JSON list of C-alpha atoms in Angstrom, two decimals:
[
{"chain": "A", "resi": 25, "resn": "MET", "atom": "CA", "xyz": [146.71, 63.91, 167.28]},
{"chain": "A", "resi": 26, "resn": "THR", "atom": "CA", "xyz": [144.00, 62.09, 169.17]},
{"chain": "A", "resi": 27, "resn": "SER", "atom": "CA", "xyz": [144.24, 60.06, 172.35]},
{"chain": "A", "resi": 28, "resn": "ARG", "atom": "CA", "xyz": [142.52, 57.03, 170.76]},
{"chain": "A", "resi": 29, "resn": "SER", "atom": "CA", "xyz": [143.95, 53.59, 171.18]},
{"chain": "A", "resi": 30, "resn": "GLY", "atom": "CA", "xyz": [143.98, 50.75, 168.70]},
{"chain": "A", "resi": 31, "resn": "PRO", "atom": "CA", "xyz": [144.62, 50.93, 164.96]},
{"chain": "A", "resi": 32, "resn": "ARG", "atom": "CA", "xyz": [144.02, 54.68, 164.64]},
{"chain": "A", "resi": 33, "resn": "ARG", "atom": "CA", "xyz": [146.56, 55.42, 167.34]},
{"chain": "A", "resi": 34, "resn": "GLU", "atom": "CA", "xyz": [148.93, 52.96, 165.68]},
{"chain": "A", "resi": 35, "resn": "LEU", "atom": "CA", "xyz": [148.66, 54.96, 162.45]},
{"chain": "A", "resi": 36, "resn": "GLU", "atom": "CA", "xyz": [149.34, 58.16, 164.39]},
{"chain": "A", "resi": 37, "resn": "ARG", "atom": "CA", "xyz": [152.47, 56.58, 165.93]},
{"chain": "A", "resi": 38, "resn": "ILE", "atom": "CA", "xyz": [153.63, 55.37, 162.50]},
{"chain": "A", "resi": 39, "resn": "LEU", "atom": "CA", "xyz": [153.29, 58.92, 161.17]},
{"chain": "A", "resi": 40, "resn": "GLU", "atom": "CA", "xyz": [154.94, 60.51, 164.22]},
{"chain": "A", "resi": 41, "resn": "ASN", "atom": "CA", "xyz": [157.93, 58.15, 164.01]},
{"chain": "A", "resi": 42, "resn": "ALA", "atom": "CA", "xyz": [158.31, 58.62, 160.24]},
{"chain": "A", "resi": 43, "resn": "GLY", "atom": "CA", "xyz": [159.13, 54.93, 159.92]},
{"chain": "A", "resi": 44, "resn": "PRO", "atom": "CA", "xyz": [157.96, 52.31, 157.44]},
{"chain": "A", "resi": 45, "resn": "GLY", "atom": "CA", "xyz": [154.46, 53.13, 156.29]},
{"chain": "A", "resi": 46, "resn": "ALA", "atom": "CA", "xyz": [154.56, 56.80, 157.33]},
{"chain": "A", "resi": 47, "resn": "VAL", "atom": "CA", "xyz": [153.64, 58.10, 153.86]},
{"chain": "A", "resi": 48, "resn": "HIS", "atom": "CA", "xyz": [150.66, 55.77, 153.80]},
{"chain": "A", "resi": 49, "resn": "ALA", "atom": "CA", "xyz": [149.70, 56.68, 157.38]},
{"chain": "A", "resi": 50, "resn": "ARG", "atom": "CA", "xyz": [149.54, 60.36, 156.36]},
{"chain": "A", "resi": 51, "resn": "THR", "atom": "CA", "xyz": [147.07, 59.50, 153.59]},
{"chain": "A", "resi": 52, "resn": "ALA", "atom": "CA", "xyz": [145.03, 57.20, 155.85]},
{"chain": "A", "resi": 53, "resn": "LEU", "atom": "CA", "xyz": [144.70, 59.91, 158.50]},
{"chain": "A", "resi": 54, "resn": "GLY", "atom": "CA", "xyz": [143.83, 62.58, 155.94]},
{"chain": "A", "resi": 55, "resn": "THR", "atom": "CA", "xyz": [140.52, 63.73, 154.55]},
{"chain": "A", "resi": 56, "resn": "GLY", "atom": "CA", "xyz": [140.62, 62.14, 151.11]},
{"chain": "A", "resi": 57, "resn": "PRO", "atom": "CA", "xyz": [138.23, 59.58, 149.67]},
{"chain": "A", "resi": 58, "resn": "VAL", "atom": "CA", "xyz": [137.53, 56.66, 152.00]},
{"chain": "A", "resi": 59, "resn": "PRO", "atom": "CA", "xyz": [138.76, 53.96, 149.58]},
{"chain": "A", "resi": 60, "resn": "ASP", "atom": "CA", "xyz": [142.11, 55.76, 149.23]},
{"chain": "A", "resi": 61, "resn": "ARG", "atom": "CA", "xyz": [142.36, 56.11, 153.00]},
{"chain": "A", "resi": 62, "resn": "LEU", "atom": "CA", "xyz": [141.48, 52.44, 153.58]},
{"chain": "A", "resi": 63, "resn": "ARG", "atom": "CA", "xyz": [144.09, 51.30, 151.05]},
{"chain": "A", "resi": 64, "resn": "ALA", "atom": "CA", "xyz": [146.67, 53.54, 152.70]},
{"chain": "A", "resi": 65, "resn": "ALA", "atom": "CA", "xyz": [145.76, 52.26, 156.18]},
{"chain": "A", "resi": 66, "resn": "ILE", "atom": "CA", "xyz": [146.26, 48.66, 155.05]},
{"chain": "A", "resi": 67, "resn": "LEU", "atom": "CA", "xyz": [149.66, 49.46, 153.58]},
{"chain": "A", "resi": 68, "resn": "ALA", "atom": "CA", "xyz": [150.80, 51.56, 156.54]},
{"chain": "A", "resi": 69, "resn": "LEU", "atom": "CA", "xyz": [149.88, 48.84, 159.05]},
{"chain": "A", "resi": 70, "resn": "VAL", "atom": "CA", "xyz": [151.42, 46.03, 157.01]},
{"chain": "A", "resi": 71, "resn": "PHE", "atom": "CA", "xyz": [154.66, 47.91, 156.31]},
{"chain": "A", "resi": 72, "resn": "ALA", "atom": "CA", "xyz": [155.03, 49.12, 159.90]},
{"chain": "A", "resi": 73, "resn": "ARG", "atom": "CA", "xyz": [154.40, 45.66, 161.37]},
{"chain": "A", "resi": 74, "resn": "GLY", "atom": "CA", "xyz": [157.02, 44.27, 159.00]},
{"chain": "A", "resi": 75, "resn": "GLU", "atom": "CA", "xyz": [158.03, 40.77, 158.04]},
{"chain": "A", "resi": 76, "resn": "GLY", "atom": "CA", "xyz": [156.33, 38.22, 160.23]},
{"chain": "A", "resi": 77, "resn": "GLY", "atom": "CA", "xyz": [153.60, 40.72, 161.05]},
{"chain": "A", "resi": 78, "resn": "SER", "atom": "CA", "xyz": [150.19, 41.14, 159.53]},
{"chain": "A", "resi": 79, "resn": "CYS", "atom": "CA", "xyz": [146.97, 43.07, 159.78]},
{"chain": "A", "resi": 80, "resn": "CYS", "atom": "CA", "xyz": [143.31, 42.29, 159.40]},
{"chain": "A", "resi": 81, "resn": "PRO", "atom": "CA", "xyz": [141.07, 44.29, 157.06]},
{"chain": "A", "resi": 82, "resn": "SER", "atom": "CA", "xyz": [139.13, 45.29, 160.17]},
{"chain": "A", "resi": 83, "resn": "ASP", "atom": "CA", "xyz": [142.26, 47.02, 161.53]},
{"chain": "A", "resi": 84, "resn": "ALA", "atom": "CA", "xyz": [142.17, 49.41, 158.57]},
{"chain": "A", "resi": 85, "resn": "ALA", "atom": "CA", "xyz": [138.43, 49.95, 158.94]},
{"chain": "A", "resi": 86, "resn": "ARG", "atom": "CA", "xyz": [138.76, 50.58, 162.70]},
{"chain": "A", "resi": 87, "resn": "ALA", "atom": "CA", "xyz": [141.51, 53.10, 162.08]},
{"chain": "A", "resi": 88, "resn": "LEU", "atom": "CA", "xyz": [139.16, 55.18, 159.95]},
{"chain": "A", "resi": 89, "resn": "ALA", "atom": "CA", "xyz": [135.83, 55.07, 161.74]},
{"chain": "A", "resi": 90, "resn": "ASP", "atom": "CA", "xyz": [134.19, 54.31, 165.05]},
{"chain": "A", "resi": 91, "resn": "GLU", "atom": "CA", "xyz": [131.40, 52.69, 163.01]},
{"chain": "A", "resi": 92, "resn": "TRP", "atom": "CA", "xyz": [133.83, 50.50, 161.09]},
{"chain": "A", "resi": 93, "resn": "ARG", "atom": "CA", "xyz": [131.71, 47.48, 160.15]},
{"chain": "A", "resi": 94, "resn": "PRO", "atom": "CA", "xyz": [130.22, 49.10, 157.02]},
{"chain": "A", "resi": 95, "resn": "LEU", "atom": "CA", "xyz": [133.80, 49.67, 155.78]},
{"chain": "A", "resi": 96, "resn": "LEU", "atom": "CA", "xyz": [134.86, 46.04, 156.20]},
{"chain": "A", "resi": 97, "resn": "PRO", "atom": "CA", "xyz": [133.65, 44.67, 152.82]},
{"chain": "A", "resi": 98, "resn": "ARG", "atom": "CA", "xyz": [135.49, 47.49, 151.01]},
{"chain": "A", "resi": 99, "resn": "ALA", "atom": "CA", "xyz": [138.64, 46.88, 153.08]},
{"chain": "A", "resi": 100, "resn": "ARG", "atom": "CA", "xyz": [138.55, 43.18, 152.12]},
{"chain": "A", "resi": 101, "resn": "GLU", "atom": "CA", "xyz": [138.14, 44.07, 148.43]},
{"chain": "A", "resi": 102, "resn": "LEU", "atom": "CA", "xyz": [141.04, 46.54, 148.64]},
{"chain": "A", "resi": 103, "resn": "ALA", "atom": "CA", "xyz": [143.16, 43.80, 150.21]},
{"chain": "A", "resi": 104, "resn": "ARG", "atom": "CA", "xyz": [142.35, 41.61, 147.19]},
{"chain": "A", "resi": 105, "resn": "GLU", "atom": "CA", "xyz": [143.35, 44.46, 144.84]},
{"chain": "A", "resi": 106, "resn": "LEU", "atom": "CA", "xyz": [146.62, 45.01, 146.69]},
{"chain": "A", "resi": 107, "resn": "ALA", "atom": "CA", "xyz": [147.36, 41.27, 146.54]},
{"chain": "A", "resi": 108, "resn": "ARG", "atom": "CA", "xyz": [146.63, 41.18, 142.80]},
{"chain": "A", "resi": 109, "resn": "ALA", "atom": "CA", "xyz": [149.09, 44.06, 142.38]},
{"chain": "A", "resi": 110, "resn": "GLY", "atom": "CA", "xyz": [151.74, 42.14, 144.34]},
{"chain": "A", "resi": 111, "resn": "GLU", "atom": "CA", "xyz": [151.90, 44.69, 147.16]},
{"chain": "A", "resi": 112, "resn": "VAL", "atom": "CA", "xyz": [150.65, 42.32, 149.87]},
{"chain": "A", "resi": 113, "resn": "ARG", "atom": "CA", "xyz": [149.91, 38.63, 150.41]},
{"chain": "A", "resi": 114, "resn": "LEU", "atom": "CA", "xyz": [146.67, 37.28, 151.85]},
{"chain": "A", "resi": 115, "resn": "THR", "atom": "CA", "xyz": [146.59, 34.33, 154.22]},
{"chain": "A", "resi": 116, "resn": "GLN", "atom": "CA", "xyz": [144.09, 32.30, 156.14]},
{"chain": "A", "resi": 117, "resn": "GLY", "atom": "CA", "xyz": [145.54, 30.06, 158.77]},
{"chain": "A", "resi": 118, "resn": "ASN", "atom": "CA", "xyz": [148.76, 28.65, 157.32]},
{"chain": "A", "resi": 119, "resn": "ARG", "atom": "CA", "xyz": [147.82, 28.94, 153.67]},
{"chain": "A", "resi": 120, "resn": "SER", "atom": "CA", "xyz": [148.16, 31.69, 151.11]},
{"chain": "A", "resi": 121, "resn": "LEU", "atom": "CA", "xyz": [144.97, 32.82, 149.42]},
{"chain": "A", "resi": 122, "resn": "ASP", "atom": "CA", "xyz": [144.44, 33.48, 145.74]},
{"chain": "A", "resi": 123, "resn": "PRO", "atom": "CA", "xyz": [143.13, 37.06, 145.59]},
{"chain": "A", "resi": 124, "resn": "ASP", "atom": "CA", "xyz": [140.81, 35.99, 142.77]},
{"chain": "A", "resi": 125, "resn": "GLY", "atom": "CA", "xyz": [139.69, 32.83, 144.56]},
{"chain": "A", "resi": 126, "resn": "GLU", "atom": "CA", "xyz": [136.58, 32.18, 146.58]},
{"chain": "A", "resi": 127, "resn": "TRP", "atom": "CA", "xyz": [137.14, 32.39, 150.32]},
{"chain": "A", "resi": 128, "resn": "ALA", "atom": "CA", "xyz": [135.28, 33.43, 153.41]},
{"chain": "A", "resi": 129, "resn": "GLY", "atom": "CA", "xyz": [136.13, 34.04, 157.03]},
{"chain": "A", "resi": 130, "resn": "PRO", "atom": "CA", "xyz": [138.98, 35.89, 158.68]},
{"chain": "A", "resi": 131, "resn": "ILE", "atom": "CA", "xyz": [142.06, 36.71, 156.64]},
{"chain": "A", "resi": 132, "resn": "ARG", "atom": "CA", "xyz": [145.42, 38.29, 157.36]},
{"chain": "A", "resi": 133, "resn": "ILE", "atom": "CA", "xyz": [147.26, 40.75, 155.14]},
{"chain": "A", "resi": 134, "resn": "ARG", "atom": "CA", "xyz": [151.04, 40.32, 155.10]},
{"chain": "A", "resi": 135, "resn": "PRO", "atom": "CA", "xyz": [153.95, 41.95, 153.32]},
{"chain": "A", "resi": 136, "resn": "ALA", "atom": "CA", "xyz": [154.29, 40.50, 149.81]},
{"chain": "A", "resi": 137, "resn": "GLY", "atom": "CA", "xyz": [157.71, 38.97, 150.46]},
{"chain": "A", "resi": 138, "resn": "ASP", "atom": "CA", "xyz": [156.81, 37.55, 153.88]},
{"chain": "A", "resi": 139, "resn": "ALA", "atom": "CA", "xyz": [157.14, 33.76, 153.93]},
{"chain": "A", "resi": 140, "resn": "HIS", "atom": "CA", "xyz": [155.74, 33.51, 157.46]},
{"chain": "A", "resi": 141, "resn": "GLY", "atom": "CA", "xyz": [152.17, 32.46, 158.11]}
]
């Protein structure tokens, strides 16, 4: 594994510890298609951080690439897809977001059953 810090290292720790999100961390750290890896990174980070925790779409993008900004729009769209499927919940400030609604600005991705935030 690498000596990187931040979200990529967090995925490596999730995989090493075989805890919540480890299956997704393996996919995220693999060599498959970028959208599959981004989706997996979102799920691994959300599951590992648990109830009361959250991640930002940029965390998933940063875990995959040093030049992460081009991945951010796709990570946000994948977060919408995961929310539509009921796998996660999107929030902004203290309010839940409709994955099909119009919104802009920073969002957080939380476990679907998480009532916090």
